[in-house]
Amino acid sequence: MWGLAAILWLAGGGALAASERPAPDPKAGQAAYGRSCARCHGAAGKGDGVDAKRFYPRPRDLTLGVYKFRSTASGTPPTDEDLFQTIHRGLPGTNMPDWQQLDEATRWRLVDYLKSLSPVFEHTPPSPVTMPPDPGAKRADLEKGQAVYQQLGCAACHGASGRANGMSAAGLVDDWGMPIRPADFTQGWTFRGGAAPRDIALRLITGIDGAGMPSYAEAVSGEDIWHLAYYVASLQEPPAWHMIAHPLRVSGSLPASLDDPRWGQAERTDLRLRNVVQPAGEWAHPPTVRAIRMQAVYNEDTIAFRLTWDDPTQEAAESPAPDALALVLKPADTQGDVVTLQAWPYAGAPRLDLCYWSAAGVSGETLAAEFDGVRSAPRWPATRTAASSYDDGRWQVLLQRPLQPQAPEGAAAITAGAFTSIAFAVWDGGNADARAVSPWVELSLRDPTRPSGGH
Amino acid sequence: MTRCSRIAPALIAILVAIGCGSSKPQDASATTEGQAASSAPAQAAQASAGQPAATGSASIQGTVRLNGTAPAAEKVKMDADPVCQQQHASPVYTEDVVADANGGLKHVFVYVKEGAKGPFPVPTQPVVLNQQGCWYTPRVLGIQVNQPFEIVNSDGTLHNINAKPGVNPPFNIAQPVKGMKTTKKFTKPEIGVTFKCNVHPWMRAFAGVVEHPFFGVSGADGAFTIAGLPAGTYVIEAWHEQYGTKTQTISVGDGETTSLEFTFTAQ
């Protein structure tokens, strides 16, 4: 089979890019599908593989022939190249990886096989859209783009500042009636179809079939599409996925406000959050809080954290489920390892050092119920919330605690020259069944007794 | 609690002015349905050639009834979008099932399923689906194959029209600006084409696409009329968004008005 494909390829001359595509081989395509795709997309392609329910977004039901990421008009199937691109690049922000470990011939055979799963490809030809000319970053007018953003009503779903907190965001469902969330434009790493201005312009023109995103091809001029695409791209806040976080050492008092200028000098560490998977799976409760940004400043005895995260809805004191956060430290003498907070606390789990913050200002006792069994864990004695704010879909909270608490017993000490593991759990009261947790990162305070590295 | 960012009314006026200048509803270059505009002259010529040959003088006057109690309508929560809310002085209720005190069932599409002999001229007059007060008007409409289908946004807020046919090509288009019109067409017969708006998820409309002009939609009292039929025997189908279909066979004579009753049962 492989030899034949190679011969056909050679016979084709290999001069044109198109001739690199192997002759269709349904059996090889099906076999590759079974090996690489069926676990999520299901043996018959119905999007019902064994892992499917755990994921948001859901794996496509390939038998419907409805594809989100295309270069074709709304309602028409993708081109072969579109399908190849999705297999080649994967879909960032989802569980669809790129499949570059498969050789190119196999990827093309998968394209052929996917097309065989839906009759759409037989009766509807793809209708590729024409991209208006790209003015380039220098000539794109971001102010114009912002005006177009308002004119087109983008904020209805994506929010005025692009933080996925528009008035319709919470009620969105996809074409199968399942809850779905709009993109947070500050998080370019979650843009499934790519975060470059061209990708964004293409999404505007084609829409995202099956999701709520309509096509704006007939609603906006080609020029404005590009101004808007560059504007949306400009809203991204590139993440700093550090494994080791370096708090900023200051002398004297710590920042007492969220806008203290010293926060501008403090290193940023972004932590990606994953929802704790419920029995119903993520389908029922798509994640709303996708990442948290940590900055820390310390002096000789105290450390302050400024924590920033996007949450589309503010649930405060009057809410039955106020927005909340747990800052979790792993004490240095923790017996056994807690690899992830996803499952913690489980029976016999090591005790961790927890600090709760709640938008309702309640004590940890109320929220402790959220983390079953957490009441026995040590809680910081002297942690306090110095400040908090909610503005247009974004929380900022300022917490302070002693570096070396004297009580209770078992509280984590943050010691210069040693790593202290830190992680977060975040609750969005507007999405009460979804607790989001981060991985561990290491806090590293510079040891003043050792010479600096000279950097 | 939940922040809602809305555009001030004065700004809307400005945006409408800008938007109308830059929007090109007829320039459907990227869609397969874009031929609607270009084929319009041909349709006009056909229609002006004379009276349709395949019609007659028989008519059916009927009623659709609901046996049992309709599920209670629910108040529609529109407060997330003030543009929607402000246009309704009184509460708006869901219309999944609308029946009057006598059991007359509204919003039933009744049409000739079998027996119509064409060809039938395609009307050039568009069938209009209006979005006003974040509500589709009409909720249920009939349209002929290839007849222009005009979607209008009369609201100063973003609507998207997410059409989910099964036979015709689907589409999902944005109409962000008040006064925007988009013309589409359906090239194949299909009953129960669904339209929804993702921005305002309570909005629903349905179309019956047929090859002939023999259809009607029941009013508030459940009454419908199908007029202009040639004498003959027809299979008539009634379609309701919740209750599905019922069919009956009926014979009509020239100049006669025949009555017909459909009954759906509340589930």
XYZ file of C-alpha atoms in Angstrom:
722
model
C 0.000 0.000 0.000
C 2.696 2.463 1.012
C 4.801 1.508 -1.939
C 1.879 2.045 -4.269
C 1.210 5.472 -2.803
C 4.835 6.401 -3.298
C 4.758 5.223 -6.876
C 1.601 7.185 -7.548
C 3.211 10.210 -5.970
C 6.290 9.839 -8.122
C 4.177 9.220 -11.198
C 2.369 12.448 -10.481
C 5.647 14.241 -11.006
C 5.726 15.849 -7.572
C 6.036 19.265 -9.185
C 2.863 20.760 -7.745
C 1.964 20.884 -4.088
C -1.296 19.115 -4.874
C 0.532 16.120 -6.233
C 2.041 15.479 -2.824
C -1.341 14.316 -1.743
C -1.500 10.548 -1.870
C -4.158 8.672 -3.770
C -7.209 8.043 -1.593
C -6.872 4.887 0.439
C -10.059 4.410 2.463
C -8.713 1.419 4.381
C -5.542 3.182 5.469
C -7.578 6.284 6.324
C -9.986 4.307 8.436
C -7.161 2.532 10.212
C -5.429 5.816 10.990
C -8.728 7.214 12.233
C -9.190 4.249 14.537
C -5.699 4.705 15.946
C -5.652 8.474 16.382
C -9.167 9.916 16.367
C -11.735 7.411 17.587
C -10.924 7.773 21.265
C -12.540 11.223 21.268
C -14.565 11.371 18.062
C -15.993 7.863 18.429
C -15.625 4.738 16.347
C -18.287 5.921 13.909
C -17.274 9.573 14.101
C -20.309 10.670 16.073
C -18.295 12.663 18.587
C -19.052 10.098 21.286
C -15.696 8.538 22.059
C -14.898 7.290 25.533
C -13.198 10.552 26.508
C -15.686 12.815 24.812
C -17.809 13.922 27.734
C -14.895 15.119 29.784
C -14.041 17.727 27.225
C -15.100 21.237 26.553
C -15.394 21.992 23.765
C -16.827 18.675 22.746
C -15.203 16.610 20.026
C -16.938 17.202 16.684
C -19.645 14.861 15.523
C -17.953 14.286 12.207
C -21.012 12.680 10.653
C -22.802 16.043 10.616
C -20.208 17.655 8.409
C -20.467 20.889 10.412
C -16.980 22.308 10.868
C -16.090 25.399 12.839
C -12.803 26.381 11.277
C -13.055 26.885 7.568
C -12.085 29.256 4.828
C -15.540 28.838 3.300
C -18.868 30.639 3.469
C -21.196 30.072 6.405
C -23.085 26.834 5.951
C -20.734 25.313 3.408
C -18.267 22.532 4.204
C -14.558 23.186 4.683
C -12.025 22.760 1.917
C -9.685 19.796 2.048
C -6.925 22.215 2.998
C -9.005 23.494 5.932
C -9.371 19.955 7.266
C -5.696 19.297 6.711
C -4.807 22.502 8.565
C -6.906 21.536 11.581
C -5.220 18.140 11.738
C -1.842 19.752 11.156
C -2.196 22.608 13.673
C -4.660 21.156 16.164
C -7.091 23.455 17.914
C -5.411 25.562 20.622
C -7.371 25.855 23.833
C -9.051 22.487 23.268
C -8.057 18.867 23.659
C -7.460 18.533 19.924
C -3.685 18.261 19.583
C -1.758 18.776 16.409
C -1.022 15.569 14.560
C 2.328 16.390 13.100
C 3.689 13.124 14.408
C 1.653 11.477 11.675
C 3.301 11.653 8.307
C 1.727 13.965 5.783
C 0.317 11.165 3.648
C -1.555 9.812 6.672
C -2.944 13.244 7.451
C -4.267 13.510 3.907
C -5.817 10.050 4.191
C -7.544 11.235 7.355
C -8.932 14.174 5.396
C -10.364 11.758 2.838
C -11.760 9.567 5.567
C -13.402 12.456 7.447
C -15.098 13.533 4.243
C -16.486 10.053 3.765
C -18.258 10.308 7.139
C -20.714 12.989 6.070
C -22.875 13.280 2.942
C -22.452 17.065 3.119
C -19.242 16.774 1.165
C -21.063 15.037 -1.673
C -23.967 17.388 -2.131
C -22.550 20.779 -1.091
C -19.352 22.116 -2.583
C -17.188 24.256 -0.332
C -17.521 27.931 -1.201
C -14.165 29.545 -0.371
C -14.421 33.152 0.751
C -12.346 35.925 -0.704
C -10.119 37.606 1.826
C -9.932 41.369 1.443
C -6.350 42.650 1.177
C -4.489 42.781 4.480
C -3.422 46.368 5.182
C -0.641 45.130 7.478
C -0.111 45.933 11.129
C 1.293 49.392 10.426
C -1.685 50.565 8.437
C -4.376 48.880 10.511
C -6.353 51.475 12.472
C -6.976 50.125 15.970
C -9.260 53.020 16.905
C -11.354 52.307 13.860
C -11.289 48.653 14.819
C -12.595 49.498 18.252
C -15.431 51.543 16.744
C -16.312 48.623 14.460
C -16.227 46.326 17.498
C -18.963 48.461 19.047
C -20.871 48.925 15.818
C -21.062 45.195 15.139
C -22.236 44.340 18.624
C -19.234 42.107 19.394
C -19.641 43.105 23.032
C -22.999 41.328 23.221
C -21.100 38.079 23.707
C -17.415 38.935 24.009
C -17.849 41.904 26.394
C -16.863 45.546 26.124
C -13.222 44.756 26.912
C -13.272 41.359 25.223
C -13.343 39.348 28.452
C -16.129 36.990 27.376
C -18.567 38.725 29.707
C -21.148 40.117 27.286
C -24.816 40.161 28.192
C -25.515 37.054 26.106
C -22.383 35.120 27.087
C -23.914 33.082 29.876
C -26.928 31.938 27.846
C -25.159 30.800 24.691
C -25.801 27.314 23.407
C -24.379 25.602 20.369
C -26.477 24.133 17.587
C -26.991 21.010 19.667
C -28.303 22.906 22.653
C -25.192 22.500 24.791
C -23.797 25.459 26.744
C -20.953 27.211 24.992
C -18.801 30.198 25.894
C -17.491 33.001 23.706
C -13.752 33.555 23.349
C -12.003 35.776 25.895
C -10.041 38.054 23.589
C -7.365 38.676 26.196
C -6.506 34.964 26.023
C -5.168 34.464 22.530
C -3.899 31.011 23.513
C -7.528 29.824 23.626
C -8.321 30.890 20.040
C -8.958 27.557 18.376
C -8.595 28.842 14.865
C -5.428 30.800 15.557
C -4.752 34.186 17.154
C -3.148 36.054 14.262
C -5.083 38.942 12.698
C -5.607 36.878 9.558
C -7.155 34.023 11.546
C -9.464 36.467 13.292
C -10.460 38.142 10.019
C -11.259 34.744 8.552
C -13.479 33.854 11.546
C -15.354 37.134 11.094
C -16.021 36.383 7.451
C -16.848 32.694 7.733
C -18.429 32.582 11.170
C -17.941 29.518 13.351
C -20.530 27.008 12.195
C -22.231 25.053 14.931
C -21.278 27.665 17.532
C -23.104 30.948 17.907
C -20.584 33.049 15.989
C -22.267 34.264 12.798
C -20.694 35.348 9.547
C -20.132 39.093 9.199
C -19.308 38.809 5.493
C -22.374 40.799 4.509
C -22.391 43.131 7.489
C -19.049 44.880 7.263
C -16.671 46.154 4.611
C -13.441 44.376 3.786
C -11.402 47.245 5.191
C -13.276 47.261 8.473
C -12.861 43.503 8.810
C -9.123 44.032 8.993
C -9.272 47.022 11.351
C -11.445 44.926 13.629
C -9.222 41.848 13.321
C -6.123 43.835 14.276
C -8.018 45.446 17.144
C -9.196 42.091 18.498
C -5.673 40.713 18.141
C -4.380 43.712 20.114
C -6.527 42.763 23.111
C -4.447 39.656 23.738
C -2.326 39.616 26.870
C 0.465 37.161 26.104
C 0.732 34.695 28.973
C 3.879 34.036 31.017
C 3.684 30.329 31.805
C 6.493 30.201 34.329
C 7.254 27.078 36.322
C 9.202 29.151 38.820
C 7.901 32.496 40.035
C 10.225 35.141 41.420
C 8.525 37.527 43.827
C 9.880 41.072 43.953
C 11.882 42.028 47.059
C 11.149 45.476 48.440
C 12.282 47.232 51.550
C 9.755 48.820 53.819
C 6.008 48.566 53.379
C 4.326 46.284 50.873
C 1.914 47.534 48.210
C -1.406 48.187 49.911
C -3.386 48.934 46.771
C -4.043 47.168 43.509
C -2.566 50.008 41.479
C 0.626 50.500 43.443
C 3.289 51.267 40.806
C 5.517 48.509 42.165
C 3.167 45.919 40.676
C 4.408 47.138 37.326
C 7.890 45.887 38.236
C 6.786 42.577 39.699
C 7.180 39.502 37.527
C 3.975 38.018 36.143
C 3.269 34.321 36.282
C 0.215 32.989 34.481
C -1.258 29.687 35.558
C -3.650 27.830 33.352
C -6.731 26.559 35.171
C -8.504 23.295 34.484
C -12.006 22.522 35.608
C -12.412 19.741 38.092
C -14.299 17.233 36.015
C -17.794 16.542 37.262
C -19.644 13.320 36.493
C -21.675 15.208 33.886
C -18.444 16.292 32.243
C -17.442 19.703 31.078
C -20.177 19.696 28.455
C -22.720 20.767 31.005
C -20.584 23.449 32.623
C -18.039 24.915 30.236
C -15.135 26.550 32.051
C -15.495 30.270 32.603
C -12.227 30.937 34.414
C -9.354 29.773 32.256
C -6.266 31.287 33.852
C -5.029 33.261 36.820
C -2.162 35.729 36.918
C 0.014 35.875 40.004
C 2.370 38.621 41.050
C 4.087 38.709 44.411
C 6.045 41.301 46.348
C 7.701 40.659 49.711
C 9.722 42.366 52.395
C 11.534 40.941 55.383
C 8.525 39.304 57.014
C 5.455 39.506 54.756
C 4.470 38.622 51.195
C 1.713 40.242 49.145
C 0.040 38.610 46.168
C -1.829 40.435 43.452
C -4.074 37.901 41.715
C -5.916 38.689 38.506
C -8.414 36.527 36.690
C -11.268 36.903 34.237
C -14.678 35.804 35.447
C -17.633 36.785 33.260
C -20.055 37.331 36.141
C -19.644 38.988 39.519
C -21.221 37.057 42.349
C -20.780 38.954 45.576
C -22.248 39.039 49.070
C -25.904 38.590 48.136
C -25.198 35.604 45.912
C -25.744 32.067 47.187
C -22.455 31.161 45.529
C -20.046 34.070 45.764
C -16.936 34.135 43.607
C -14.008 32.785 45.575
C -10.389 31.818 45.484
C -8.155 29.485 47.408
C -4.438 30.148 47.513
C -2.818 26.842 48.330
C 0.717 26.286 49.582
C 2.414 22.976 50.026
C 4.234 22.946 53.394
C 7.850 21.878 53.008
C 7.363 18.819 55.219
C 4.262 17.587 53.357
C 4.197 13.827 53.535
C 3.361 12.322 50.162
C 2.728 14.299 47.046
C -0.356 16.060 45.787
C 0.286 16.025 42.084
C -2.726 18.167 41.265
C -5.570 19.847 43.095
C -8.012 18.226 40.668
C -8.694 15.380 43.037
C -7.595 16.910 46.333
C -8.702 16.491 49.050
C -9.047 12.728 48.830
C -9.041 10.253 51.676
C -5.701 10.305 53.385
C -4.502 13.255 51.339
C -1.680 15.320 52.794
C -2.727 18.494 54.528
C -2.127 21.682 52.612
C -1.991 25.293 53.645
C -5.081 27.088 52.403
C -6.107 30.676 52.284
C -9.602 31.533 51.162
C -10.790 34.732 49.698
C -14.458 35.235 48.954
C -16.250 38.039 47.160
C -18.832 37.891 49.920
C -16.186 38.520 52.526
C -17.196 35.443 54.486
C -14.742 33.457 56.480
C -13.183 30.328 55.197
C -15.652 28.248 57.171
C -18.474 28.779 54.678
C -16.333 28.012 51.720
C -14.599 25.128 53.340
C -17.592 23.031 52.420
C -16.547 23.390 48.812
C -13.368 21.487 49.499
C -14.681 18.456 51.327
C -12.760 17.700 54.432
C -10.815 20.882 54.228
C -11.771 21.997 57.699
C -8.998 19.954 59.220
C -6.396 21.669 57.118
C -4.368 24.476 58.580
C -5.497 27.917 57.651
C -3.444 31.029 57.707
C -3.812 32.925 60.895
C -2.893 36.310 59.640
C -3.890 36.375 56.028
C -5.850 39.378 55.080
C -7.417 40.782 52.005
C -5.840 44.147 51.460
C -7.935 45.058 48.457
C -10.179 43.618 45.799
C -11.968 44.903 42.734
C -14.214 43.627 39.997
C -14.202 45.554 36.763
C -15.733 44.534 33.445
C -15.251 40.805 33.811
C -12.017 40.847 35.775
C -11.250 40.233 39.430
C -8.164 41.610 41.121
C -7.423 40.642 44.673
C -4.575 41.637 46.926
C -3.698 39.186 49.699
C -1.018 39.444 52.353
C 0.399 36.874 54.716
C 3.453 36.384 56.877
C 6.341 34.537 55.268
C 6.833 32.415 58.381
C 3.513 32.073 60.239
C 3.902 30.978 63.850
C 0.481 29.315 63.894
C -1.337 27.142 63.243
C 0.914 24.189 63.324
C 1.630 22.932 59.841
C 1.279 26.288 58.109
C 3.655 26.599 55.206
C 6.736 28.703 55.635
C 8.024 30.589 52.629
C 11.763 30.534 52.956
C 14.321 32.343 50.885
C 16.565 30.012 48.948
C 13.993 27.186 48.871
C 11.125 26.436 46.579
C 7.597 26.706 47.948
C 4.877 25.133 45.825
C 1.839 27.327 45.232
C -1.407 26.663 43.379
C -4.877 28.142 43.121
C -8.471 27.029 43.056
C -11.025 29.451 41.671
C -14.800 29.366 41.934
C -17.073 31.308 39.626
C -20.385 31.622 41.432
C -22.072 32.085 38.060
C -20.870 28.644 37.070
C -21.169 27.096 40.485
C -20.513 23.490 39.552
C -17.200 24.290 37.972
C -14.233 24.572 40.303
C -11.089 25.472 38.407
C -7.659 24.524 39.685
C -4.139 25.400 38.613
C -1.022 23.281 38.537
C 1.725 23.877 41.074
C 4.386 26.449 40.410
C 7.363 27.173 42.622
C 7.810 30.389 44.514
C 11.495 31.252 44.693
C 12.605 34.047 46.996
C 16.150 35.166 46.518
C 18.392 34.185 49.413
C 19.949 37.448 50.671
C 22.844 35.542 52.229
C 24.005 34.258 48.859
C 25.564 36.454 46.205
C 23.256 37.264 43.330
C 23.840 35.596 40.003
C 25.041 38.834 38.536
C 22.273 39.012 35.926
C -24.444 41.966 39.324
C -23.689 40.878 35.845
C -22.377 43.806 33.971
C -24.128 44.644 30.798
C -22.517 47.077 28.477
C -24.978 48.805 26.283
C -24.562 51.460 23.691
C -26.291 54.722 24.536
C -29.313 55.571 22.347
C -27.634 58.632 20.856
C -24.696 56.498 19.841
C -26.995 53.948 18.279
C -28.360 56.642 15.984
C -24.844 57.472 14.860
C -23.922 53.832 14.453
C -27.020 53.165 12.399
C -26.021 55.967 10.088
C -22.504 54.608 9.771
C -23.671 51.044 9.510
C -26.145 51.669 6.714
C -23.431 53.313 4.708
C -21.015 50.463 5.035
C -23.251 47.424 5.097
C -23.906 45.691 1.835
C -26.744 43.264 2.345
C -27.032 42.479 -1.362
C -23.353 41.923 -1.895
C -23.511 38.300 -0.935
C -20.260 37.531 -2.661
C -19.246 34.953 -0.129
C -22.417 32.915 0.004
C -23.977 30.413 -2.272
C -27.340 32.039 -1.683
C -25.994 35.186 -3.252
C -27.577 34.390 -6.594
C -30.940 35.485 -5.237
C -30.366 39.013 -6.416
C -29.067 38.114 -9.840
C -31.921 35.770 -10.694
C -34.565 38.314 -9.726
C -35.053 39.689 -13.275
C -35.787 36.242 -14.619
C -38.387 35.723 -11.959
C -39.952 39.078 -12.727
C -40.238 38.222 -16.400
C -41.814 34.896 -15.577
C -44.329 36.402 -13.230
C -45.392 39.110 -15.639
C -46.039 36.603 -18.398
C -49.548 35.984 -17.124
C -51.628 34.350 -14.478
C -50.268 31.130 -13.046
C -51.646 28.263 -15.080
C -51.624 25.659 -12.344
C -54.114 27.325 -10.037
C -57.892 27.082 -9.871
C -60.918 28.284 -7.961
C -61.284 25.725 -5.189
C -60.335 26.524 -1.648
C -59.960 24.862 1.703
C -61.025 26.643 4.841
C -60.120 24.834 7.947
C -59.283 24.940 11.602
C -56.511 23.414 13.624
C -57.456 22.411 17.130
C -55.586 21.339 20.186
C -57.109 18.516 22.163
C -56.156 19.002 25.793
C -54.513 21.815 27.661
C -51.640 23.722 26.164
C -48.538 23.873 28.350
C -48.399 27.149 30.233
C -46.530 29.891 28.451
C -43.505 31.207 30.274
C -42.438 34.782 30.689
C -39.470 35.551 28.478
C -36.567 37.119 30.350
C -35.243 39.882 28.132
C -33.626 42.049 30.765
C -30.098 41.125 29.706
C -30.541 43.285 26.617
C -32.219 46.613 27.419
C -32.843 47.232 23.716
C -35.157 44.227 23.782
C -36.749 44.967 27.113
C -37.525 48.594 26.318
C -39.665 47.677 23.342
C -42.196 45.752 25.376
C -44.536 47.595 27.706
C -45.935 44.303 28.983
C -44.317 40.924 29.522
C -43.700 38.696 26.535
C -44.564 35.013 26.764
C -43.200 31.989 24.980
C -45.189 30.885 21.937
C -44.196 27.251 21.608
C -47.886 26.336 21.867
C -50.540 29.022 21.468
C -54.173 27.903 21.729
C -57.308 29.943 22.347
C -60.216 29.167 24.680
C -61.913 27.080 21.977
C -58.820 25.025 21.353
C -57.871 26.843 18.158
C -54.158 26.207 17.650
C -52.080 29.074 16.284
C -48.867 28.890 14.239
C -49.624 25.718 12.305
C -48.280 25.536 8.769
C -50.829 23.797 6.544
C -49.907 22.958 2.973
C -50.550 20.710 0.033
C -48.119 17.874 0.446
C -49.146 15.862 -2.589
C -51.295 16.527 -5.608
C -50.196 19.960 -6.748
C -49.175 19.895 -10.384
C -46.719 22.522 -11.466
C -44.687 24.155 -12.623
C -45.560 27.181 -10.545
C -44.186 30.644 -11.133
C -41.854 31.893 -8.459
C -43.112 35.106 -6.841
C -40.701 38.012 -6.990
C -42.256 39.580 -3.927
C -40.088 38.618 -0.966
C -41.365 36.906 2.133
C -40.138 39.002 5.041
C -38.899 37.763 8.392
C -38.709 40.759 10.677
C -36.766 41.019 13.937
C -38.459 43.575 16.141
C -38.451 43.776 19.898
C -36.088 40.794 19.795
C -38.901 38.694 18.422
C -39.412 37.161 15.018
C -42.452 38.219 13.025
C -44.024 36.094 11.781
C -43.152 33.093 13.897
C -44.259 30.672 11.202
C -44.130 31.516 7.523
C -44.578 29.814 4.191
C -42.390 30.509 1.195
C -41.965 29.074 -2.264
C -38.811 27.506 -3.532
C -36.491 30.196 -4.912
C -38.749 33.015 -3.731
C -36.733 35.885 -2.224
C -36.546 35.598 1.559
C -35.813 38.931 3.155
C -34.506 39.053 6.717
C -34.802 42.473 8.336
C -33.371 43.763 11.599
C -35.672 46.463 12.981
C -33.883 46.512 16.336
C -30.972 48.652 17.391
C -29.103 45.631 18.671
C -27.087 42.758 17.231
C -29.050 39.820 15.905
C -27.667 36.755 14.238
C -29.879 34.603 12.092
C -28.846 31.025 12.549
C -30.807 28.982 10.024
C -30.726 25.241 10.463
C -32.374 23.595 7.490
C -31.779 19.919 6.883
C -32.069 19.847 3.098
C -31.188 23.404 2.125
C -27.761 24.826 2.985
C -27.583 26.232 6.514
C -26.341 29.721 7.267
C -25.571 31.869 10.292
C -25.252 35.553 9.521
C -24.910 38.673 11.633
C -27.159 41.711 11.381
C -25.576 44.157 13.786
C -27.242 47.321 12.556
C -30.846 48.508 12.631
C -32.456 48.503 9.219
C -30.126 45.893 7.781
C -31.692 43.534 5.230
C -30.338 40.295 3.865
C -31.954 38.355 1.042
C -31.636 34.615 0.852
C -33.568 31.874 -0.885
C -34.288 28.216 -0.399
C -33.712 26.050 -3.413
C -35.433 22.900 -2.215
C -38.767 22.129 -0.530
C -38.442 21.631 3.189
C -40.848 21.926 6.103
C -39.880 23.294 9.496
C -36.709 25.206 8.689
C -35.670 26.652 12.059
C -34.285 30.118 12.663
C -32.746 31.168 15.914
C -30.674 33.969 17.336
C -27.777 32.999 19.565
C -27.577 36.472 21.068
C -31.233 36.274 22.161
C -31.781 32.564 22.625
C -35.551 32.840 23.100
C -36.077 33.894 19.479
C -37.511 31.202 17.196
C -39.093 31.203 13.774
C -39.983 28.447 11.340
C -40.457 28.308 7.597
C -42.228 25.889 5.346
C -40.636 25.863 1.911
C -42.867 24.452 -0.843
C -42.873 24.440 -4.618
C -46.373 25.921 -4.983
C -48.536 28.661 -3.494
C -50.947 26.302 -1.720
C -50.248 26.855 1.943
C -51.519 28.790 4.922
C -50.647 29.421 8.551
C -53.290 29.131 11.249
C -54.222 32.306 13.079
C -55.082 32.909 16.714
C -58.382 31.032 16.335
C -56.696 28.120 14.574
C -58.240 29.046 11.218
C -56.371 28.722 7.946
C -57.186 29.077 4.257
C -55.616 27.526 1.204
C -57.045 29.217 -1.872
C -56.702 29.021 -5.652
C -56.556 25.241 -5.887
C -57.531 23.454 -9.118
C -60.190 20.800 -8.640
C -58.643 17.544 -7.535
C -57.568 15.319 -4.709
C -54.828 16.453 -2.379
C -52.857 15.253 0.590
C -52.873 18.112 3.093
C -50.368 18.230 5.903
C -50.458 20.336 9.050
C -47.126 20.994 10.778
C -46.648 22.318 14.291
C -43.291 23.079 15.869
C -44.031 21.039 18.992
C -46.552 18.461 17.829
C -45.175 17.444 14.464
C -47.413 16.625 11.521
C -50.898 15.356 10.680
C -52.034 14.515 7.172
C -55.417 14.135 5.523
C -56.565 13.476 1.985
C -59.263 15.727 0.604
C -61.037 16.284 -2.742
C -62.091 19.731 -3.846
C -64.192 20.915 -6.807
C -64.035 24.070 -8.883
C -65.511 27.058 -7.119
C -66.127 25.074 -3.962
C -64.936 25.840 -0.475
C -64.264 22.684 1.480
C -63.771 22.638 5.208
C -61.092 20.628 6.937
C -60.182 20.138 10.571
C -56.913 19.006 12.064
C -56.567 18.022 15.701
C -53.328 17.762 17.646
C -53.222 16.311 21.111
C -51.445 18.101 23.915
C -48.617 15.969 25.290
